[in-house]
GROMACS .gro file of N, CA, C and O in nm:
model
  440
    1MET      N    1   0.085  -0.117   0.000
    1MET     CA    2   0.000   0.000   0.000
    1MET      C    3   0.090   0.123   0.000
    1MET      O    4   0.192   0.126   0.068
    2PHE      N    5   0.050   0.224  -0.074
    2PHE     CA    6   0.122   0.351  -0.082
    2PHE      C    7   0.019   0.463  -0.078
    2PHE      O    8  -0.085   0.452  -0.143
    3LYS      N    9   0.049   0.568  -0.003
    3LYS     CA   10  -0.044   0.681   0.004
    3LYS      C   11   0.035   0.811   0.003
    3LYS      O   12   0.132   0.824   0.076
    4LYS      N   13  -0.008   0.905  -0.077
    4LYS     CA   14   0.050   1.039  -0.082
    4LYS      C   15  -0.004   1.121   0.035
    4LYS      O   16  -0.123   1.115   0.067
    5GLN      N   17   0.084   1.197   0.099
    5GLN     CA   18   0.043   1.284   0.210
    5GLN      C   19  -0.070   1.377   0.166
    5GLN      O   20  -0.162   1.404   0.242
    6ALA      N   21  -0.064   1.425   0.042
    6ALA     CA   22  -0.167   1.517  -0.008
    6ALA      C   23  -0.305   1.453  -0.009
    6ALA      O   24  -0.406   1.523  -0.008
    7ASN      N   25  -0.310   1.320  -0.010
    7ASN     CA   26  -0.438   1.249  -0.013
    7ASN      C   27  -0.487   1.207   0.125
    7ASN      O   28  -0.589   1.140   0.136
    8LEU      N   29  -0.413   1.245   0.230
    8LEU     CA   30  -0.452   1.207   0.366
    8LEU      C   31  -0.568   1.294   0.413
    8LEU      O   32  -0.555   1.416   0.420
    9ALA      N   33  -0.679   1.232   0.441
    9ALA     CA   34  -0.796   1.304   0.492
    9ALA      C   35  -0.806   1.279   0.642
    9ALA      O   36  -0.817   1.165   0.686
   10CYS      N   37  -0.800   1.385   0.720
   10CYS     CA   38  -0.813   1.373   0.865
   10CYS      C   39  -0.956   1.406   0.904
   10CYS      O   40  -1.018   1.496   0.849
   11ARG      N   41  -1.005   1.332   1.001
   11ARG     CA   42  -1.141   1.353   1.052
   11ARG      C   43  -1.135   1.366   1.204
   11ARG      O   44  -1.044   1.315   1.268
   12GLN      N   45  -1.236   1.430   1.258
   12GLN     CA   46  -1.238   1.453   1.403
   12GLN      C   47  -1.256   1.322   1.478
   12GLN      O   48  -1.350   1.247   1.454
   13LEU      N   49  -1.161   1.295   1.568
   13LEU     CA   50  -1.169   1.179   1.657
   13LEU      C   51  -1.245   1.220   1.782
   13LEU      O   52  -1.343   1.157   1.821
   14ILE      N   53  -1.198   1.327   1.847
   14ILE     CA   54  -1.267   1.391   1.958
   14ILE      C   55  -1.242   1.541   1.941
   14ILE      O   56  -1.162   1.582   1.856
   15GLU      N   57  -1.305   1.623   2.021
   15GLU     CA   58  -1.289   1.767   2.008
   15GLU      C   59  -1.141   1.806   2.017
   15GLU      O   60  -1.071   1.767   2.112
   16GLY      N   61  -1.092   1.877   1.915
   16GLY     CA   62  -0.955   1.924   1.913
   16GLY      C   63  -0.853   1.824   1.863
   16GLY      O   64  -0.734   1.855   1.856
   17VAL      N   65  -0.898   1.703   1.826
   17VAL     CA   66  -0.806   1.599   1.780
   17VAL      C   67  -0.857   1.541   1.648
   17VAL      O   68  -0.970   1.491   1.640
   18GLN      N   69  -0.772   1.552   1.546
   18GLN     CA   70  -0.802   1.497   1.415
   18GLN      C   71  -0.717   1.372   1.393
   18GLN      O   72  -0.602   1.366   1.436
   19LEU      N   73  -0.774   1.272   1.324
   19LEU     CA   74  -0.706   1.146   1.296
   19LEU      C   75  -0.716   1.114   1.149
   19LEU      O   76  -0.825   1.126   1.090
   20GLY      N   77  -0.605   1.076   1.090
   20GLY     CA   78  -0.605   1.026   0.954
   20GLY      C   79  -0.525   0.897   0.949
   20GLY      O   80  -0.409   0.893   0.991
   21THR      N   81  -0.588   0.790   0.902
   21THR     CA   82  -0.516   0.664   0.887
   21THR      C   83  -0.433   0.674   0.760
   21THR      O   84  -0.486   0.697   0.652
   22MET      N   85  -0.303   0.658   0.776
   22MET     CA   86  -0.211   0.675   0.663
   22MET      C   87  -0.207   0.549   0.577
   22MET      O   88  -0.249   0.551   0.463
   23VAL      N   89  -0.152   0.441   0.632
   23VAL     CA   90  -0.146   0.312   0.562
   23VAL      C   91  -0.165   0.202   0.665
   23VAL      O   92  -0.149   0.223   0.785
   24HIS      N   93  -0.197   0.083   0.615
   24HIS     CA   94  -0.207  -0.033   0.703
   24HIS      C   95  -0.177  -0.158   0.624
   24HIS      O   96  -0.188  -0.160   0.501
   25GLY      N   97  -0.134  -0.259   0.695
   25GLY     CA   98  -0.108  -0.389   0.636
   25GLY      C   99  -0.182  -0.494   0.716
   25GLY      O  100  -0.282  -0.465   0.781
   26GLU      N  101  -0.130  -0.614   0.715
   26GLU     CA  102  -0.193  -0.722   0.791
   26GLU      C  103  -0.169  -0.710   0.940
   26GLU      O  104  -0.253  -0.750   1.020
   27LYS      N  105  -0.053  -0.654   0.981
   27LYS     CA  106  -0.015  -0.654   1.123
   27LYS      C  107  -0.001  -0.516   1.184
   27LYS      O  108   0.005  -0.504   1.306
   28THR      N  109   0.009  -0.409   1.103
   28THR     CA  110   0.028  -0.275   1.158
   28THR      C  111  -0.061  -0.173   1.088
   28THR      O  112  -0.104  -0.193   0.974
   29LEU      N  113  -0.083  -0.064   1.157
   29LEU     CA  114  -0.157   0.050   1.104
   29LEU      C  115  -0.083   0.177   1.145
   29LEU      O  116  -0.044   0.189   1.262
   30MET      N  117  -0.062   0.270   1.051
   30MET     CA  118   0.004   0.396   1.080
   30MET      C  119  -0.099   0.508   1.068
   30MET      O  120  -0.175   0.514   0.971
   31ALA      N  121  -0.099   0.595   1.169
   31ALA     CA  122  -0.197   0.704   1.172
   31ALA      C  123  -0.130   0.836   1.207
   31ALA      O  124  -0.029   0.839   1.277
   32GLN      N  125  -0.189   0.944   1.158
   32GLN     CA  126  -0.143   1.078   1.193
   32GLN      C  127  -0.249   1.141   1.282
   32GLN      O  128  -0.368   1.135   1.252
   33PHE      N  129  -0.202   1.201   1.391
   33PHE     CA  130  -0.290   1.273   1.483
   33PHE      C  131  -0.253   1.421   1.479
   33PHE      O  132  -0.135   1.456   1.489
   34ARG      N  133  -0.351   1.506   1.465
   34ARG     CA  134  -0.333   1.651   1.473
   34ARG      C  135  -0.408   1.699   1.597
   34ARG      O  136  -0.529   1.683   1.607
   35LEU      N  137  -0.333   1.754   1.690
   35LEU     CA  138  -0.391   1.797   1.818
   35LEU      C  139  -0.384   1.950   1.827
   35LEU      O  140  -0.278   2.008   1.810
   36GLU      N  141  -0.498   2.011   1.853
   36GLU     CA  142  -0.502   2.155   1.873
   36GLU      C  143  -0.453   2.189   2.012
   36GLU      O  144  -0.477   2.114   2.108
   37LYS      N  145  -0.385   2.302   2.022
   37LYS     CA  146  -0.337   2.350   2.153
   37LYS      C  147  -0.452   2.346   2.254
   37LYS      O  148  -0.563   2.390   2.225
   38GLY      N  149  -0.424   2.287   2.370
   38GLY     CA  150  -0.523   2.278   2.477
   38GLY      C  151  -0.611   2.154   2.472
   38GLY      O  152  -0.688   2.129   2.565
   39SER      N  153  -0.602   2.076   2.365
   39SER     CA  154  -0.686   1.956   2.356
   39SER      C  155  -0.630   1.844   2.444
   39SER      O  156  -0.510   1.839   2.473
   40ASP      N  157  -0.718   1.757   2.486
   40ASP     CA  158  -0.682   1.644   2.572
   40ASP      C  159  -0.732   1.514   2.513
   40ASP      O  160  -0.849   1.504   2.474
   41LEU      N  161  -0.644   1.416   2.507
   41LEU     CA  162  -0.686   1.278   2.482
   41LEU      C  163  -0.700   1.214   2.619
   41LEU      O  164  -0.601   1.202   2.692
   42PRO      N  165  -0.821   1.178   2.658
   42PRO     CA  166  -0.839   1.125   2.794
   42PRO      C  167  -0.767   0.993   2.816
   42PRO      O  168  -0.733   0.922   2.721
   43ASP      N  169  -0.744   0.962   2.942
   43ASP     CA  170  -0.679   0.838   2.980
   43ASP      C  171  -0.756   0.720   2.922
   43ASP      O  172  -0.879   0.713   2.934
   44HIS      N  173  -0.684   0.629   2.858
   44HIS     CA  174  -0.746   0.511   2.797
   44HIS      C  175  -0.640   0.403   2.780
   44HIS      O  176  -0.521   0.427   2.800
   45SER      N  177  -0.683   0.286   2.744
   45SER     CA  178  -0.592   0.177   2.709
   45SER      C  179  -0.660   0.092   2.603
   45SER      O  180  -0.780   0.103   2.579
   46HIS      N  181  -0.580   0.010   2.536
   46HIS     CA  182  -0.630  -0.078   2.431
   46HIS      C  183  -0.532  -0.194   2.416
   46HIS      O  184  -0.419  -0.186   2.465
   47PRO      N  185  -0.574  -0.301   2.349
   47PRO     CA  186  -0.488  -0.419   2.339
   47PRO      C  187  -0.377  -0.407   2.235
   47PRO      O  188  -0.306  -0.504   2.210
   48HIS      N  189  -0.357  -0.288   2.178
   48HIS     CA  190  -0.258  -0.269   2.073
   48HIS      C  191  -0.129  -0.210   2.130
   48HIS      O  192  -0.133  -0.123   2.216
   49GLU      N  193  -0.014  -0.255   2.080
   49GLU     CA  194   0.111  -0.186   2.106
   49GLU      C  195   0.109  -0.059   2.021
   49GLU      O  196   0.063  -0.061   1.906
   50GLN      N  197   0.158   0.051   2.077
   50GLN     CA  198   0.150   0.182   2.011
   50GLN      C  199   0.288   0.247   2.015
   50GLN      O  200   0.342   0.273   2.122
   51THR      N  201   0.345   0.272   1.898
   51THR     CA  202   0.475   0.336   1.887
   51THR      C  203   0.456   0.468   1.815
   51THR      O  204   0.389   0.474   1.711
   52GLY      N  205   0.509   0.578   1.873
   52GLY     CA  206   0.482   0.709   1.816
   52GLY      C  207   0.604   0.798   1.804
   52GLY      O  208   0.708   0.773   1.865
   53LEU      N  209   0.587   0.903   1.724
   53LEU     CA  210   0.689   1.004   1.699
   53LEU      C  211   0.620   1.139   1.691
   53LEU      O  212   0.522   1.154   1.615
   54LEU      N  213   0.668   1.236   1.768
   54LEU     CA  214   0.613   1.370   1.759
   54LEU      C  215   0.682   1.442   1.643
   54LEU      O  216   0.804   1.456   1.641
   55ILE      N  217   0.603   1.486   1.547
   55ILE     CA  218   0.654   1.553   1.428
   55ILE      C  219   0.671   1.703   1.455
   55ILE      O  220   0.772   1.763   1.419
   56SER      N  221   0.570   1.763   1.518
   56SER     CA  222   0.576   1.906   1.547
   56SER      C  223   0.494   1.937   1.671
   56SER      O  224   0.407   1.860   1.710
   57GLY      N  225   0.524   2.051   1.734
   57GLY     CA  226   0.449   2.095   1.852
   57GLY      C  227   0.512   2.049   1.981
   57GLY      O  228   0.632   2.019   1.989
   58ARG      N  229   0.427   2.040   2.083
   58ARG     CA  230   0.470   1.997   2.216
   58ARG      C  231   0.350   1.938   2.287
   58ARG      O  232   0.244   2.000   2.292
   59ILE      N  233   0.367   1.818   2.343
   59ILE     CA  234   0.260   1.753   2.417
   59ILE      C  235   0.314   1.699   2.549
   59ILE      O  236   0.434   1.678   2.564
   60ILE      N  237   0.222   1.679   2.642
   60ILE     CA  238   0.252   1.604   2.763
   60ILE      C  239   0.186   1.468   2.745
   60ILE      O  240   0.064   1.459   2.731
   61LEU      N  241   0.268   1.366   2.741
   61LEU     CA  242   0.221   1.229   2.723
   61LEU      C  243   0.232   1.160   2.858
   61LEU      O  244   0.341   1.155   2.916
   62THR      N  245   0.121   1.112   2.909
   62THR     CA  246   0.120   1.041   3.037
   62THR      C  247   0.107   0.892   3.008
   62THR      O  248   0.008   0.849   2.947
   63ILE      N  249   0.208   0.816   3.048
   63ILE     CA  250   0.209   0.672   3.025
   63ILE      C  251   0.216   0.603   3.160
   63ILE      O  252   0.312   0.622   3.234
   64ASP      N  253   0.113   0.527   3.191
   64ASP     CA  254   0.106   0.453   3.317
   64ASP      C  255   0.132   0.545   3.437
   64ASP      O  256   0.207   0.511   3.528
   65GLY      N  257   0.073   0.666   3.432
   65GLY     CA  258   0.080   0.760   3.542
   65GLY      C  259   0.203   0.850   3.545
   65GLY      O  260   0.215   0.935   3.633
   66VAL      N  261   0.295   0.833   3.450
   66VAL     CA  262   0.416   0.914   3.447
   66VAL      C  263   0.409   1.013   3.330
   66VAL      O  264   0.388   0.973   3.215
   67ASP      N  265   0.428   1.143   3.361
   67ASP     CA  266   0.425   1.248   3.259
   67ASP      C  267   0.559   1.257   3.185
   67ASP      O  268   0.666   1.252   3.247
   68HIS      N  269   0.549   1.275   3.053
   68HIS     CA  270   0.666   1.293   2.967
   68HIS      C  271   0.639   1.413   2.876
   68HIS      O  272   0.537   1.415   2.807
   69GLU      N  273   0.728   1.511   2.876
   69GLU     CA  274   0.714   1.622   2.782
   69GLU      C  275   0.776   1.579   2.650
   69GLU      O  276   0.896   1.548   2.643
   70ALA      N  277   0.695   1.574   2.545
   70ALA     CA  278   0.743   1.532   2.414
   70ALA      C  279   0.761   1.654   2.325
   70ALA      O  280   0.671   1.738   2.313
   71LEU      N  281   0.878   1.661   2.262
   71LEU     CA  282   0.914   1.766   2.167
   71LEU      C  283   0.938   1.701   2.031
   71LEU      O  284   0.955   1.579   2.022
   72PRO      N  285   0.941   1.779   1.923
   72PRO     CA  286   0.962   1.720   1.791
   72PRO      C  287   1.085   1.630   1.788
   72PRO      O  288   1.192   1.665   1.839
   73GLY      N  289   1.065   1.511   1.732
   73GLY     CA  290   1.171   1.411   1.724
   73GLY      C  291   1.168   1.309   1.837
   73GLY      O  292   1.230   1.204   1.827
   74ASP      N  293   1.095   1.339   1.946
   74ASP     CA  294   1.083   1.243   2.055
   74ASP      C  295   0.989   1.129   2.016
   74ASP      O  296   0.894   1.148   1.940
   75SER      N  297   1.016   1.011   2.069
   75SER     CA  298   0.937   0.894   2.034
   75SER      C  299   0.903   0.814   2.159
   75SER      O  300   0.960   0.833   2.265
   76TRP      N  301   0.808   0.721   2.144
   76TRP     CA  302   0.761   0.642   2.256
   76TRP      C  303   0.706   0.509   2.207
   76TRP      O  304   0.674   0.493   2.090
   77CYS      N  305   0.698   0.417   2.298
   77CYS     CA  306   0.631   0.289   2.273
   77CYS      C  307   0.547   0.257   2.397
   77CYS      O  308   0.599   0.257   2.509
   78ILE      N  309   0.420   0.233   2.374
   78ILE     CA  310   0.326   0.204   2.483
   78ILE      C  311   0.278   0.061   2.464
   78ILE      O  312   0.226   0.025   2.357
   79GLY      N  313   0.297  -0.020   2.565
   79GLY     CA  314   0.259  -0.160   2.556
   79GLY      C  315   0.108  -0.181   2.556
   79GLY      O  316   0.031  -0.091   2.594
   80PRO      N  317   0.065  -0.299   2.519
   80PRO     CA  318  -0.078  -0.331   2.521
   80PRO      C  319  -0.136  -0.313   2.662
   80PRO      O  320  -0.072  -0.346   2.762
   81ASP      N  321  -0.256  -0.258   2.667
   81ASP     CA  322  -0.334  -0.243   2.790
   81ASP      C  323  -0.272  -0.149   2.893
   81ASP      O  324  -0.312  -0.149   3.009
   82VAL      N  325  -0.173  -0.067   2.853
   82VAL     CA  326  -0.112   0.031   2.944
   82VAL      C  327  -0.191   0.161   2.935
   82VAL      O  328  -0.210   0.215   2.825
   83PRO      N  329  -0.240   0.215   3.048
   83PRO     CA  330  -0.315   0.340   3.043
   83PRO      C  331  -0.225   0.457   3.000
   83PRO      O  332  -0.110   0.466   3.042
   84HIS      N  333  -0.283   0.544   2.915
   84HIS     CA  334  -0.208   0.660   2.867
   84HIS      C  335  -0.304   0.771   2.825
   84HIS      O  336  -0.422   0.746   2.798
   85SER      N  337  -0.251   0.893   2.821
   85SER     CA  338  -0.328   1.009   2.780
   85SER      C  339  -0.231   1.112   2.722
   85SER      O  340  -0.109   1.096   2.733
   86ALA      N  341  -0.286   1.217   2.662
   86ALA     CA  342  -0.201   1.322   2.606
   86ALA      C  343  -0.271   1.457   2.619
   86ALA      O  344  -0.394   1.465   2.610
   87ARG      N  345  -0.189   1.560   2.637
   87ARG     CA  346  -0.240   1.698   2.641
   87ARG      C  347  -0.152   1.782   2.549
   87ARG      O  348  -0.029   1.779   2.561
   88ALA      N  349  -0.214   1.855   2.457
   88ALA     CA  350  -0.140   1.937   2.362
   88ALA      C  351  -0.108   2.072   2.424
   88ALA      O  352  -0.199   2.150   2.453
   89ILE      N  353   0.019   2.101   2.441
   89ILE     CA  354   0.065   2.230   2.493
   89ILE      C  355   0.069   2.331   2.378
   89ILE      O  356   0.050   2.451   2.398
   90GLU      N  357   0.096   2.284   2.257
   90GLU     CA  358   0.096   2.363   2.134
   90GLU      C  359   0.021   2.283   2.028
   90GLU      O  360   0.001   2.162   2.045
   91ASP      N  361  -0.018   2.346   1.918
   91ASP     CA  362  -0.067   2.269   1.805
   91ASP      C  363   0.040   2.167   1.772
   91ASP      O  364   0.159   2.201   1.763
   92SER      N  365   0.000   2.041   1.756
   92SER     CA  366   0.097   1.933   1.743
   92SER      C  367   0.053   1.831   1.638
   92SER      O  368  -0.066   1.814   1.613
   93VAL      N  369   0.152   1.762   1.582
   93VAL     CA  370   0.129   1.651   1.490
   93VAL      C  371   0.213   1.534   1.537
   93VAL      O  372   0.334   1.548   1.560
   94ALA      N  373   0.150   1.418   1.550
   94ALA     CA  374   0.219   1.294   1.586
   94ALA      C  375   0.183   1.185   1.486
   94ALA      O  376   0.071   1.183   1.433
   95VAL      N  377   0.278   1.097   1.461
   95VAL     CA  378   0.254   0.978   1.379
   95VAL      C  379   0.271   0.858   1.470
   95VAL      O  380   0.368   0.849   1.546
   96GLU      N  381   0.173   0.766   1.463
   96GLU     CA  382   0.179   0.648   1.550
   96GLU      C  383   0.149   0.521   1.471
   96GLU      O  384   0.070   0.523   1.376
   97VAL      N  385   0.213   0.414   1.514
   97VAL     CA  386   0.194   0.283   1.453
   97VAL      C  387   0.132   0.192   1.559
   97VAL      O  388   0.178   0.188   1.673
   98PHE      N  389   0.028   0.120   1.520
   98PHE     CA  390  -0.042   0.029   1.609
   98PHE      C  391  -0.028  -0.114   1.558
   98PHE      O  392  -0.037  -0.138   1.438
   99SER      N  393  -0.007  -0.207   1.652
   99SER     CA  394  -0.003  -0.348   1.619
   99SER      C  395  -0.075  -0.426   1.728
   99SER      O  396  -0.046  -0.405   1.846
  100PRO      N  397  -0.168  -0.512   1.693
  100PRO     CA  398  -0.219  -0.537   1.559
  100PRO      C  399  -0.298  -0.417   1.505
  100PRO      O  400  -0.313  -0.316   1.575
  101VAL      N  401  -0.346  -0.429   1.383
  101VAL     CA  402  -0.423  -0.322   1.319
  101VAL      C  403  -0.541  -0.283   1.407
  101VAL      O  404  -0.612  -0.369   1.459
  102ARG      N  405  -0.559  -0.152   1.424
  102ARG     CA  406  -0.678  -0.101   1.494
  102ARG      C  407  -0.793  -0.097   1.394
  102ARG      O  408  -0.801  -0.006   1.311
  103GLU      N  409  -0.879  -0.195   1.402
  103GLU     CA  410  -0.992  -0.203   1.310
  103GLU      C  411  -1.080  -0.078   1.318
  103GLU      O  412  -1.135  -0.034   1.218
  104ASP      N  413  -1.091  -0.018   1.439
  104ASP     CA  414  -1.174   0.101   1.456
  104ASP      C  415  -1.116   0.223   1.386
  104ASP      O  416  -1.187   0.321   1.362
  105TYR      N  417  -0.989   0.220   1.347
  105TYR     CA  418  -0.927   0.332   1.278
  105TYR      C  419  -0.933   0.318   1.126
  105TYR      O  420  -0.898   0.410   1.053
  106LEU      N  421  -0.975   0.203   1.077
  106LEU     CA  422  -0.985   0.184   0.931
  106LEU      C  423  -1.087   0.281   0.870
  106LEU      O  424  -1.070   0.325   0.756
  107LYS      N  425  -1.188   0.319   0.947
  107LYS     CA  426  -1.289   0.413   0.895
  107LYS      C  427  -1.233   0.553   0.878
  107LYS      O  428  -1.295   0.638   0.814
  108PHE      N  429  -1.113   0.580   0.933
  108PHE     CA  430  -1.050   0.711   0.918
  108PHE      C  431  -0.954   0.714   0.799
  108PHE      O  432  -0.876   0.804   0.783
  109SER      N  433  -0.960   0.610   0.715
  109SER     CA  434  -0.877   0.602   0.596
  109SER      C  435  -0.952   0.664   0.480
  109SER      O  436  -1.072   0.645   0.466
  110SER      N  437  -0.879   0.740   0.396
  110SER     CA  438  -0.945   0.801   0.281
  110SER      C  439  -0.929   0.716   0.158
  110SER      O  440  -0.852   0.627   0.149
   0.00000   0.00000   0.00000
């Protein structure tokens, strides 16, 4: 699968957070998140391993109760079923890979 960035359609996941599914295969899914300054992704967990990279902006990423200030170029890996949340300090863009594929994110593919 190949997708041009220009063809990435982002849709609202929750208030202040846009999600666009970039590409996916049998075992992984890559998504782009656009977070508006002041937006919050509430604490949640899921059975997927989640590996991410902050492209731009600044966020506070809370993983299993520990806060991490993420700046462009910083990366993370969150294990399955580990509680996590995020707060956008600035307008931010993150790219994340999920394994296995998040079936609920396939609807965010253009």
